[in-house]
Short mmCIF file of C-alpha atoms in Angstrom, two decimals:
data_model
loop_
_atom_site.label_atom_id
_atom_site.label_comp_id
_atom_site.label_asym_id
_atom_site.label_seq_id
_atom_site.Cartn_x
_atom_site.Cartn_y
_atom_site.Cartn_z
CA UNK A 1 0.00 0.00 0.00
CA UNK A 2 1.25 3.39 -0.88
CA UNK A 3 -0.12 5.09 2.17
CA UNK A 4 1.52 2.74 4.67
CA UNK A 5 4.79 4.69 5.02
CA UNK A 6 2.83 7.88 5.47
CA UNK A 7 0.63 6.17 8.05
CA UNK A 8 3.62 4.69 9.84
CA UNK A 9 5.26 8.10 10.04
CA UNK A 10 2.01 9.51 11.30
CA UNK A 11 1.66 6.94 14.06
CA UNK A 12 5.28 7.39 15.22
CA UNK A 13 4.85 11.14 15.25
CA UNK A 14 1.59 10.86 17.14
CA UNK A 15 3.04 8.43 19.66
CA UNK A 16 6.15 10.52 20.31
CA UNK A 17 4.02 13.67 20.45
CA UNK A 18 1.73 12.04 23.00
CA UNK A 19 4.67 10.84 25.14
CA UNK A 20 6.47 14.19 25.15
CA UNK A 21 3.29 16.22 25.59
CA UNK A 22 2.24 14.14 28.59
CA UNK A 23 5.71 14.29 30.21
CA UNK A 24 6.05 18.06 29.84
CA UNK A 25 2.42 18.77 30.71
CA UNK A 26 2.52 16.37 33.69
CA UNK A 27 5.61 17.97 35.24
CA UNK A 28 4.59 21.56 34.53
CA UNK A 29 0.92 20.90 35.27
CA UNK A 30 1.52 19.43 38.74
CA UNK A 31 3.51 22.55 39.65
CA UNK A 32 0.86 24.85 38.18
CA UNK A 33 -2.05 23.11 39.92
CA UNK A 34 -0.26 22.77 43.28
CA UNK A 35 0.83 26.40 43.30
CA UNK A 36 -2.63 27.55 42.09
CA UNK A 37 -1.16 29.18 39.00
CA UNK A 38 -3.84 27.99 36.58
CA UNK A 39 -5.06 31.51 35.79
CA UNK A 40 -1.47 32.74 35.33
CA UNK A 41 -0.82 29.87 32.93
CA UNK A 42 -3.95 30.77 30.98
CA UNK A 43 -2.61 34.32 30.73
CA UNK A 44 0.79 33.10 29.52
CA UNK A 45 -0.86 30.96 26.84
CA UNK A 46 -3.07 33.66 25.44
CA UNK A 47 -0.45 36.40 25.59
CA UNK A 48 1.87 34.14 23.59
CA UNK A 49 -0.62 34.43 20.73
CA UNK A 50 0.79 37.94 20.31
CA UNK A 51 4.15 36.34 19.55
CA UNK A 52 2.55 34.02 17.02
CA UNK A 53 1.06 37.04 15.20
CA UNK A 54 4.36 38.94 15.17
CA UNK A 55 6.15 35.78 14.04
CA UNK A 56 3.79 35.56 11.06
CA UNK A 57 4.23 39.22 10.24
CA UNK A 58 8.04 39.08 10.35
CA UNK A 59 8.16 35.75 8.56
CA UNK A 60 9.91 33.93 11.43
CA UNK A 61 8.77 30.73 13.17
CA UNK A 62 5.62 31.71 15.08
CA UNK A 63 6.52 29.34 17.94
CA UNK A 64 9.74 31.32 18.53
CA UNK A 65 7.67 34.51 18.75
CA UNK A 66 5.24 32.75 21.09
CA UNK A 67 8.08 31.55 23.32
CA UNK A 68 9.49 35.06 23.67
CA UNK A 69 6.04 36.47 24.49
CA UNK A 70 5.17 33.62 26.84
CA UNK A 71 8.36 33.87 28.90
CA UNK A 72 8.24 37.66 29.02
CA UNK A 73 4.66 37.74 30.25
CA UNK A 74 5.34 34.96 32.78
CA UNK A 75 8.31 36.79 34.25
CA UNK A 76 6.40 40.07 34.11
CA UNK A 77 3.52 38.73 36.19
CA UNK A 78 5.84 36.99 38.71
CA UNK A 79 7.83 40.21 39.02
CA UNK A 80 4.71 42.33 39.52
CA UNK A 81 3.31 39.94 42.11
CA UNK A 82 6.61 40.01 44.03
CA UNK A 83 6.62 43.81 44.02
CA UNK A 84 2.89 43.80 44.82
CA UNK A 85 2.29 47.11 43.16
CA UNK A 86 -0.54 45.74 41.03
CA UNK A 87 -3.17 43.06 41.61
CA UNK A 88 -1.90 39.85 40.07
CA UNK A 89 -5.23 38.77 38.60
CA UNK A 90 -5.72 42.17 36.95
CA UNK A 91 -2.21 42.04 35.48
CA UNK A 92 -2.91 38.58 34.07
CA UNK A 93 -6.27 39.68 32.66
CA UNK A 94 -4.63 42.60 30.85
CA UNK A 95 -1.78 40.48 29.44
CA UNK A 96 -4.28 37.82 28.37
CA UNK A 97 -6.32 40.16 26.17
CA UNK A 98 -3.38 42.33 25.08
CA UNK A 99 -1.53 39.29 23.68
CA UNK A 100 -4.60 38.14 21.78
CA UNK A 101 -5.13 41.68 20.42
CA UNK A 102 -1.53 41.94 19.20
CA UNK A 103 -1.79 38.50 17.61
CA UNK A 104 -4.97 39.33 15.74
CA UNK A 105 -3.67 42.75 14.56
CA UNK A 106 -0.40 41.36 13.18
CA UNK A 107 -2.00 38.37 11.52
CA UNK A 108 -4.46 40.78 9.90
CA UNK A 109 -1.57 43.01 8.76
CA UNK A 110 0.36 40.08 7.28
CA UNK A 111 0.01 40.09 3.50
CA UNK A 112 -1.58 36.97 2.07
CA UNK A 113 -3.68 34.25 3.66
CA UNK A 114 -2.71 32.65 6.97
CA UNK A 115 -3.89 29.08 6.64
CA UNK A 116 -2.46 27.92 9.96
CA UNK A 117 -4.24 30.42 12.20
CA UNK A 118 -6.96 27.96 13.16
CA UNK A 119 -4.35 25.32 13.92
CA UNK A 120 -2.72 27.61 16.46
CA UNK A 121 -6.03 28.32 18.14
CA UNK A 122 -7.30 24.76 18.29
CA UNK A 123 -4.33 22.52 17.52
CA UNK A 124 -3.83 20.31 14.47
CA UNK A 125 -1.97 17.10 13.77
CA UNK A 126 -1.16 18.16 10.24
CA UNK A 127 0.90 21.13 11.34
CA UNK A 128 2.91 19.26 13.99
CA UNK A 129 6.33 19.08 12.33
CA UNK A 130 9.28 16.85 13.13
CA UNK A 131 10.99 19.93 14.55
CA UNK A 132 8.06 20.42 16.94
CA UNK A 133 8.38 16.83 18.16
CA UNK A 134 12.14 17.20 18.64
CA UNK A 135 11.63 20.46 20.53
CA UNK A 136 9.08 18.76 22.81
CA UNK A 137 11.51 15.86 23.31
CA UNK A 138 14.31 18.20 24.37
CA UNK A 139 11.86 20.04 26.66
CA UNK A 140 10.90 16.72 28.28
CA UNK A 141 14.54 15.93 29.02
CA UNK A 142 15.20 19.42 30.41
CA UNK A 143 12.13 19.33 32.66
CA UNK A 144 12.86 15.81 33.96
CA UNK A 145 16.45 16.79 34.81
CA UNK A 146 15.34 20.07 36.39
CA UNK A 147 12.69 18.51 38.61
CA UNK A 148 14.81 15.48 39.58
CA UNK A 149 17.90 17.53 40.46
CA UNK A 150 16.10 20.32 42.32
CA UNK A 151 13.10 18.30 43.61
CA UNK A 152 13.26 19.32 47.28
CA UNK A 153 14.11 22.93 46.53
CA UNK A 154 11.24 23.36 44.07
CA UNK A 155 8.77 21.48 46.29
CA UNK A 156 9.53 23.52 49.40
CA UNK A 157 9.61 26.90 47.68
CA UNK A 158 6.23 26.32 46.11
CA UNK A 159 4.74 24.92 49.35
CA UNK A 160 5.92 27.68 51.70
CA UNK A 161 7.78 30.53 50.07
CA UNK A 162 7.98 32.59 53.27
CA UNK A 163 9.70 29.81 55.17
CA UNK A 164 11.99 29.01 52.21
CA UNK A 165 13.26 32.58 52.33
CA UNK A 166 14.53 31.96 55.87
CA UNK A 167 17.09 29.43 54.61
CA UNK A 168 17.60 30.22 50.94
CA UNK A 169 18.48 33.31 48.96
CA UNK A 170 17.57 31.54 45.71
CA UNK A 171 13.78 31.61 46.12
CA UNK A 172 13.16 34.23 43.43
CA UNK A 173 15.70 32.70 41.04
CA UNK A 174 13.93 29.34 41.22
CA UNK A 175 10.49 30.91 40.86
CA UNK A 176 11.59 32.74 37.71
CA UNK A 177 13.30 29.69 36.20
CA UNK A 178 10.37 27.37 36.91
CA UNK A 179 7.81 29.83 35.57
CA UNK A 180 9.89 30.32 32.40
CA UNK A 181 10.09 26.56 31.87
CA UNK A 182 6.33 26.35 32.30
CA UNK A 183 5.82 29.13 29.75
CA UNK A 184 8.04 27.21 27.29
CA UNK A 185 6.16 23.98 27.98
CA UNK A 186 2.87 25.69 27.25
CA UNK A 187 4.13 27.26 24.02
CA UNK A 188 5.60 23.98 22.70
CA UNK A 189 2.31 22.21 23.39
CA UNK A 190 0.29 24.84 21.51
CA UNK A 191 0.87 22.89 18.26
CA UNK A 192 -0.83 19.86 19.79
CA UNK A 193 -3.72 21.38 21.72
CA UNK A 194 -3.97 24.96 20.48
CA UNK A 195 -3.94 28.27 22.38
CA UNK A 196 -7.50 27.92 23.60
CA UNK A 197 -7.20 24.39 24.99
CA UNK A 198 -3.56 23.86 26.00
CA UNK A 199 -4.14 24.93 29.62
CA UNK A 200 -6.42 21.92 30.12
CA UNK A 201 -3.62 19.63 28.94
CA UNK A 202 -1.67 20.86 31.97
CA UNK A 203 -4.46 21.02 34.53
CA UNK A 204 -6.70 17.99 33.92
CA UNK A 205 -4.07 15.20 34.37
CA UNK A 206 -2.90 16.40 37.85
CA UNK A 207 -6.53 16.73 38.88
CA UNK A 208 -7.11 13.13 37.81
CA UNK A 209 -4.06 12.04 39.84
CA UNK A 210 -5.13 14.04 42.90
CA UNK A 211 -8.33 12.03 43.07
CA UNK A 212 -6.30 9.12 44.48
CA UNK A 213 -2.91 10.40 45.64
CA UNK A 214 -1.71 13.45 47.57
CA UNK A 215 2.04 12.92 47.27
CA UNK A 216 3.71 15.36 44.88
CA UNK A 217 5.94 13.04 42.86
CA UNK A 218 3.17 10.43 42.59
CA UNK A 219 0.89 13.12 41.22
CA UNK A 220 3.55 13.85 38.58
CA UNK A 221 3.85 10.17 37.58
CA UNK A 222 0.10 9.57 37.43
CA UNK A 223 -0.41 12.87 35.55
CA UNK A 224 2.01 11.70 32.89
CA UNK A 225 0.23 8.33 32.62
CA UNK A 226 -3.24 9.92 32.50
CA UNK A 227 -1.96 12.56 30.08
CA UNK A 228 -0.50 9.90 27.78
CA UNK A 229 -3.72 7.86 27.70
CA UNK A 230 -5.74 11.02 27.01
CA UNK A 231 -3.38 12.40 24.36
CA UNK A 232 -2.80 9.12 22.51
CA UNK A 233 -6.49 8.23 22.50
CA UNK A 234 -7.48 11.75 21.51
CA UNK A 235 -4.87 11.75 18.74
CA UNK A 236 -6.15 8.45 17.35
CA UNK A 237 -9.80 9.47 17.47
CA UNK A 238 -8.97 12.79 15.89
CA UNK A 239 -7.10 11.04 13.07
CA UNK A 240 -9.83 8.55 12.25
CA UNK A 241 -12.77 10.90 12.79
CA UNK A 242 -11.09 13.89 11.16
CA UNK A 243 -11.86 16.27 14.02
CA UNK A 244 -9.44 18.79 15.63
CA UNK A 245 -6.89 17.05 17.84
CA UNK A 246 -6.83 19.56 20.72
CA UNK A 247 -10.55 19.32 21.33
CA UNK A 248 -10.48 15.52 21.10
CA UNK A 249 -7.65 15.24 23.62
CA UNK A 250 -9.34 17.51 26.15
CA UNK A 251 -12.64 15.70 25.66
CA UNK A 252 -10.93 12.35 26.32
CA UNK A 253 -9.14 13.69 29.41
CA UNK A 254 -12.38 14.97 30.91
CA UNK A 255 -14.01 11.58 30.29
CA UNK A 256 -11.07 9.93 32.14
CA UNK A 257 -11.49 12.38 35.02
CA UNK A 258 -15.21 11.56 35.27
CA UNK A 259 -14.49 7.80 35.19
CA UNK A 260 -11.78 8.01 37.88
CA UNK A 261 -13.90 10.32 40.02
CA UNK A 262 -16.85 7.92 39.83
CA UNK A 263 -14.62 4.92 40.59
CA UNK A 264 -12.93 6.50 43.61
CA UNK A 265 -16.33 7.66 44.86
CA UNK A 266 -17.77 4.14 44.58
CA UNK A 267 -14.69 2.58 46.22
CA UNK A 268 -15.00 5.03 49.12
CA UNK A 269 -18.72 4.26 49.51
CA UNK A 270 -18.14 0.51 49.45
CA UNK A 271 -15.21 0.55 51.88
CA UNK A 272 -17.25 2.70 54.29
CA UNK A 273 -20.09 0.18 54.17
CA UNK A 274 -17.68 -2.58 55.15
CA UNK A 275 -16.57 -0.59 58.18
CA UNK B 1 26.33 30.16 79.94
CA UNK B 2 27.18 30.96 76.38
CA UNK B 3 25.88 33.97 74.56
CA UNK B 4 23.95 32.98 71.46
CA UNK B 5 23.08 36.34 70.08
CA UNK B 6 23.62 40.00 70.82
CA UNK B 7 21.77 42.90 69.25
CA UNK B 8 23.51 46.23 69.65
CA UNK B 9 21.53 49.46 69.03
CA UNK B 10 19.56 47.86 66.22
CA UNK B 11 17.14 50.07 64.30
CA UNK B 12 14.90 48.85 61.52
CA UNK B 13 12.41 50.44 59.18
CA UNK B 14 10.03 49.70 56.33
CA UNK B 15 10.64 52.63 54.03
CA UNK B 16 10.42 55.82 56.09
CA UNK B 17 8.51 54.07 58.87
CA UNK B 18 10.95 53.26 61.71
CA UNK B 19 9.61 50.10 63.39
CA UNK B 20 12.44 49.39 65.81
CA UNK B 21 14.64 52.04 67.37
CA UNK B 22 17.91 51.47 69.23
CA UNK B 23 17.13 47.91 70.33
CA UNK B 24 19.55 45.99 72.55
CA UNK B 25 19.01 42.35 73.43
CA UNK B 26 21.15 39.43 74.54
CA UNK B 27 19.99 35.87 74.17
CA UNK B 28 21.80 33.26 76.24
CA UNK B 29 21.62 29.49 76.15
CA UNK B 30 18.59 28.17 78.06
CA UNK B 31 16.80 31.52 77.83
CA UNK B 32 13.04 31.45 77.35
CA UNK B 33 12.08 34.99 76.46
CA UNK B 34 8.51 36.10 75.86
CA UNK B 35 8.40 38.91 73.31
CA UNK B 36 5.30 40.97 73.99
CA UNK B 37 3.94 44.29 72.82
CA UNK B 38 1.06 45.84 70.88
CA UNK B 39 0.26 44.93 67.27
CA UNK B 40 2.53 46.80 64.91
CA UNK B 41 5.01 47.35 67.75
CA UNK B 42 7.79 45.49 65.94
CA UNK B 43 7.66 41.99 67.47
CA UNK B 44 7.73 40.12 64.18
CA UNK B 45 10.26 42.60 62.80
CA UNK B 46 12.58 41.59 65.63
CA UNK B 47 12.35 37.95 64.49
CA UNK B 48 12.85 38.94 60.85
CA UNK B 49 16.08 40.69 61.76
CA UNK B 50 17.39 37.69 63.72
CA UNK B 51 16.52 35.46 60.75
CA UNK B 52 18.34 37.81 58.38
CA UNK B 53 15.18 38.50 56.37
CA UNK B 54 15.41 42.21 57.08
CA UNK B 55 18.59 44.25 57.21
CA UNK B 56 18.76 46.72 60.10
CA UNK B 57 19.38 50.35 59.07
CA UNK B 58 21.84 50.76 61.93
CA UNK B 59 23.36 48.78 64.77
CA UNK B 60 25.30 45.56 65.04
CA UNK B 61 24.27 41.89 65.24
CA UNK B 62 26.72 39.50 66.93
CA UNK B 63 26.00 35.81 66.42
CA UNK B 64 27.60 32.98 68.34
CA UNK B 65 29.73 30.97 65.89
CA UNK B 66 27.65 27.90 66.72
CA UNK B 67 24.54 29.60 65.33
CA UNK B 68 26.27 30.22 62.03
CA UNK B 69 28.06 26.88 61.80
CA UNK B 70 25.17 24.56 61.12
CA UNK B 71 23.54 24.72 64.54
CA UNK B 72 20.89 26.80 62.97
CA UNK B 73 18.01 28.88 64.19
CA UNK B 74 14.64 27.09 64.24
CA UNK B 75 11.64 29.13 63.17
CA UNK B 76 7.92 28.61 63.62
CA UNK B 77 6.18 31.28 61.54
CA UNK B 78 2.60 32.41 61.96
CA UNK B 79 0.07 30.01 60.51
CA UNK B 80 -0.63 32.08 57.43
CA UNK B 81 2.44 30.84 55.52
CA UNK B 82 2.24 27.55 53.67
CA UNK B 83 -0.75 26.28 51.70
CA UNK B 84 -2.61 23.63 53.73
CA UNK B 85 -4.03 22.11 50.55
CA UNK B 86 -0.59 21.63 49.01
CA UNK B 87 0.18 17.98 48.17
CA UNK B 88 3.08 17.48 50.56
CA UNK B 89 3.28 14.95 53.41
CA UNK B 90 3.97 15.61 57.10
CA UNK B 91 7.36 13.85 56.80
CA UNK B 92 8.37 16.02 53.86
CA UNK B 93 7.32 19.23 55.63
CA UNK B 94 9.35 18.31 58.72
CA UNK B 95 12.33 17.40 56.51
CA UNK B 96 12.27 20.88 54.97
CA UNK B 97 13.64 22.14 58.31
CA UNK B 98 16.96 20.58 57.26
CA UNK B 99 17.22 22.58 54.02
CA UNK B 100 19.25 25.30 55.71
CA UNK B 101 22.22 22.93 55.81
CA UNK B 102 21.69 21.56 52.34
CA UNK B 103 22.50 22.82 48.88
CA UNK B 104 19.77 23.33 46.29
CA UNK B 105 20.49 19.92 44.72
CA UNK B 106 20.50 17.91 47.95
CA UNK B 107 18.47 14.81 48.57
CA UNK B 108 17.36 13.59 51.98
CA UNK B 109 19.46 10.74 53.40
CA UNK B 110 18.05 7.80 55.33
CA UNK B 111 19.57 9.37 58.45
CA UNK B 112 17.51 12.50 57.73
CA UNK B 113 14.37 10.40 57.38
CA UNK B 114 15.11 8.58 60.66
CA UNK B 115 15.46 11.95 62.29
CA UNK B 116 12.11 13.04 60.88
CA UNK B 117 10.53 9.88 62.30
CA UNK B 118 12.01 10.64 65.72
CA UNK B 119 10.56 14.16 65.63
CA UNK B 120 7.19 12.75 64.55
CA UNK B 121 7.21 10.38 67.55
CA UNK B 122 8.41 13.06 69.94
CA UNK B 123 5.60 15.41 68.94
CA UNK B 124 2.91 12.74 69.08
CA UNK B 125 2.26 12.67 65.35
CA UNK B 126 2.59 8.88 64.99
CA UNK B 127 0.59 7.47 62.11
CA UNK B 128 0.31 10.84 60.37
CA UNK B 129 3.66 10.83 58.57
CA UNK B 130 1.99 10.30 55.18
CA UNK B 131 -0.92 12.68 55.79
CA UNK B 132 -1.25 16.08 54.17
CA UNK B 133 -2.03 19.19 56.22
CA UNK B 134 -5.69 19.37 55.23
CA UNK B 135 -6.23 16.03 56.98
CA UNK B 136 -4.95 17.35 60.33
CA UNK B 137 -6.44 19.44 63.14
CA UNK B 138 -5.10 22.89 63.98
CA UNK B 139 -3.08 21.55 66.90
CA UNK B 140 -1.57 18.77 64.80
CA UNK B 141 -0.61 21.24 62.06
CA UNK B 142 1.04 23.36 64.74
CA UNK B 143 3.13 20.37 65.82
CA UNK B 144 4.15 19.64 62.23
CA UNK B 145 5.49 23.18 61.86
CA UNK B 146 7.16 22.90 65.27
CA UNK B 147 8.75 19.67 64.02
CA UNK B 148 10.08 21.49 60.97
CA UNK B 149 11.59 24.11 63.31
CA UNK B 150 13.33 21.63 65.62
CA UNK B 151 14.46 18.78 63.33
CA UNK B 152 17.83 20.49 62.84
CA UNK B 153 18.42 20.60 66.63
CA UNK B 154 18.69 24.39 66.63
CA UNK B 155 20.27 26.23 69.54
CA UNK B 156 17.76 29.02 69.20
CA UNK B 157 14.06 28.53 68.49
CA UNK B 158 11.96 31.47 67.29
CA UNK B 159 8.18 31.21 67.67
CA UNK B 160 5.79 33.74 66.16
CA UNK B 161 2.39 33.79 67.91
CA UNK B 162 2.19 30.01 68.37
CA UNK B 163 -1.03 30.42 70.38
CA UNK B 164 -2.90 31.68 67.32
CA UNK B 165 -4.01 28.36 65.90
CA UNK B 166 -3.77 25.94 68.76
CA UNK B 167 -6.96 24.36 70.00
CA UNK B 168 -7.20 25.06 73.72
CA UNK B 169 -7.12 21.37 74.64
CA UNK B 170 -3.72 21.12 73.05
CA UNK B 171 -2.42 24.45 74.28
CA UNK B 172 -1.13 23.08 77.61
CA UNK B 173 0.59 20.12 75.94
CA UNK B 174 2.19 22.52 73.51
CA UNK B 175 3.65 24.74 76.21
CA UNK B 176 4.79 21.66 78.16
CA UNK B 177 6.57 20.53 75.01
CA UNK B 178 8.25 23.93 74.78
CA UNK B 179 9.42 23.57 78.37
CA UNK B 180 11.09 20.24 77.41
CA UNK B 181 12.66 21.78 74.33
CA UNK B 182 13.95 24.66 76.42
CA UNK B 183 16.33 22.21 78.09
CA UNK B 184 18.03 21.80 74.70
CA UNK B 185 17.60 25.21 73.12
CA UNK B 186 16.95 28.85 73.88
CA UNK B 187 13.47 30.04 72.94
CA UNK B 188 12.28 33.46 71.83
CA UNK B 189 8.49 33.49 71.65
CA UNK B 190 6.37 36.31 70.25
CA UNK B 191 2.92 36.49 71.77
CA UNK B 192 0.23 39.05 72.42
CA UNK B 193 -1.25 36.92 75.20
CA UNK B 194 0.96 37.59 78.23
CA UNK B 195 -1.26 35.74 80.65
CA UNK B 196 -0.96 32.46 78.83
CA UNK B 197 2.78 32.52 78.41
CA UNK B 198 3.91 34.04 81.70
CA UNK B 199 3.92 30.67 83.51
CA UNK B 200 6.23 29.12 80.94
CA UNK B 201 8.77 31.76 80.19
CA UNK B 202 11.73 33.02 82.19
CA UNK B 203 11.87 36.65 81.09
CA UNK B 204 10.09 39.25 78.98
CA UNK B 205 11.13 41.54 76.19
CA UNK B 206 8.57 44.32 75.75
CA UNK B 207 8.70 45.64 72.21
CA UNK B 208 7.00 48.84 71.16
CA UNK B 209 9.41 50.54 68.77
CA UNK B 210 11.99 50.36 71.57
CA UNK B 211 12.75 47.23 73.59
CA UNK B 212 12.70 46.86 77.36
CA UNK B 213 14.08 43.69 78.83
CA UNK B 214 12.37 42.43 81.99
CA UNK B 215 14.52 39.73 83.64
CA UNK B 216 11.68 37.96 85.45
CA UNK B 217 8.60 36.02 84.45
CA UNK B 218 6.43 38.13 86.73
CA UNK B 219 5.33 41.33 85.15
CA UNK B 220 2.76 43.87 86.22
CA UNK B 221 0.72 46.48 84.42
CA UNK B 222 2.91 49.10 86.11
CA UNK B 223 5.98 47.52 84.53
CA UNK B 224 4.32 47.50 81.13
CA UNK B 225 3.32 51.12 81.52
CA UNK B 226 6.88 52.05 82.45
CA UNK B 227 8.16 50.16 79.38
CA UNK B 228 5.71 52.00 77.12
CA UNK B 229 4.04 48.70 76.27
CA UNK B 230 0.30 49.36 76.30
CA UNK B 231 -1.14 45.85 76.45
CA UNK B 232 -3.61 44.30 78.84
CA UNK B 233 -2.66 41.53 81.21
CA UNK B 234 -5.43 38.99 81.02
CA UNK B 235 -5.43 35.42 82.25
CA UNK B 236 -8.21 32.98 81.72
CA UNK B 237 -9.23 29.35 81.66
CA UNK B 238 -7.38 26.45 83.23
CA UNK B 239 -4.08 27.61 81.85
CA UNK B 240 -1.55 27.71 84.66
CA UNK B 241 -0.40 31.27 85.14
CA UNK B 242 1.50 33.45 87.51
CA UNK B 243 -0.73 35.36 89.90
CA UNK B 244 -0.03 39.00 89.35
CA UNK B 245 0.04 41.72 91.93
CA UNK B 246 -3.20 43.64 92.43
CA UNK B 247 -3.81 46.25 89.81
CA UNK B 248 -6.68 48.51 88.75
#
């Protein structure tokens, strides 16, 4: 069959994409959910759309533009919240809409038709390039190394920043580095899930894991497993049904959450009856 | 008795607002000093300076070498720090008290974990080592944070308003525990409730912008007035307390 090589390539790409997306989203997502940074992450995602627009306009890789925007807005919000001169949620709300506005303006100003705009908003398998997969793979390695090497430091700073400051002068450095890595993770996953939906790729898997474990590193492991099942299944369904991949992945993840929630609820009910 | 810490003419401010002015204080081994004074009088600022979180604008801090060489300062902050819904176990929280001696890449050794288990037993937290904070009562949470403060065997223990989130049934146990710990370490305890602490401490430091040291655990309203420390002496409940001289 002529299509078999194409299909094979497609499956490998999908599988690798699912593995790397779930590793990066699981590590970053557990941090985001534990530190209650979900709204900040949403702001980072949407402001990075400004970078995508400028990337288009200048004719450079939109993901590079998105990365610059994402990291800058992440650091900006962390900086503002440290200085406490502006309400953090207001700052995020402004960045959120400002990024989207810049993105739309520059895409509009770009001569010619922008066929990939929808793929950035909602994710698309067709636009996930080999370079995107490699970038996600490198990001997975960096995040694993970062979290393994600095596990205790990261855990304790995000649990109790005030106390961490009594023994460490690196609290702000680690906050900035971790937030930047999360911004990068979000941007690299935009190809898979799209600007609108990528935040759920980070937040749903840890919430599935937290239904049955409360230990940080176990939440990371189970997030990655849940994320992989959701992403791979969503990818496959999207391929065969011809529907957008981001939406399919999120839909699958929510179904998994409902199933696990129901199961843990039933187990709790049954074990209480026995007692 | 060795000197642990000396503060010489320390002044501190937040911006233009001078919170502490010309403060002198010596902390010796085995001291148990109650730091009292009105809200906003600079009690917590005093702790922040000892912890190195705030740089004084003038004056000199002299630390005993032992305090700087690993025998660290233990610190129990007010309850508001730390997210009780955070997914971190009691053991891991107590272990974080060892981070002061570790580099950013350190792991916890099995000796560290044994130590954490000993602290858990000592504070009556058996069976809760794998719990998270949201599964504990206020008094149990208090003991977890106390465990974090003492796991490194500090020579000086700083407590910031520990009475704030203790359930009254546990309050006595808690102060008894402090009395035990005081055999091993000096304690500096910030509190607004003089009545409760006066039976347990050995001396007072009255802080209201300036600091007056009162070398006895008996203190009267007249003393407080003389020190410029406008707080009320109230005692209540079954808490053992020193009977104060008659006052209006």
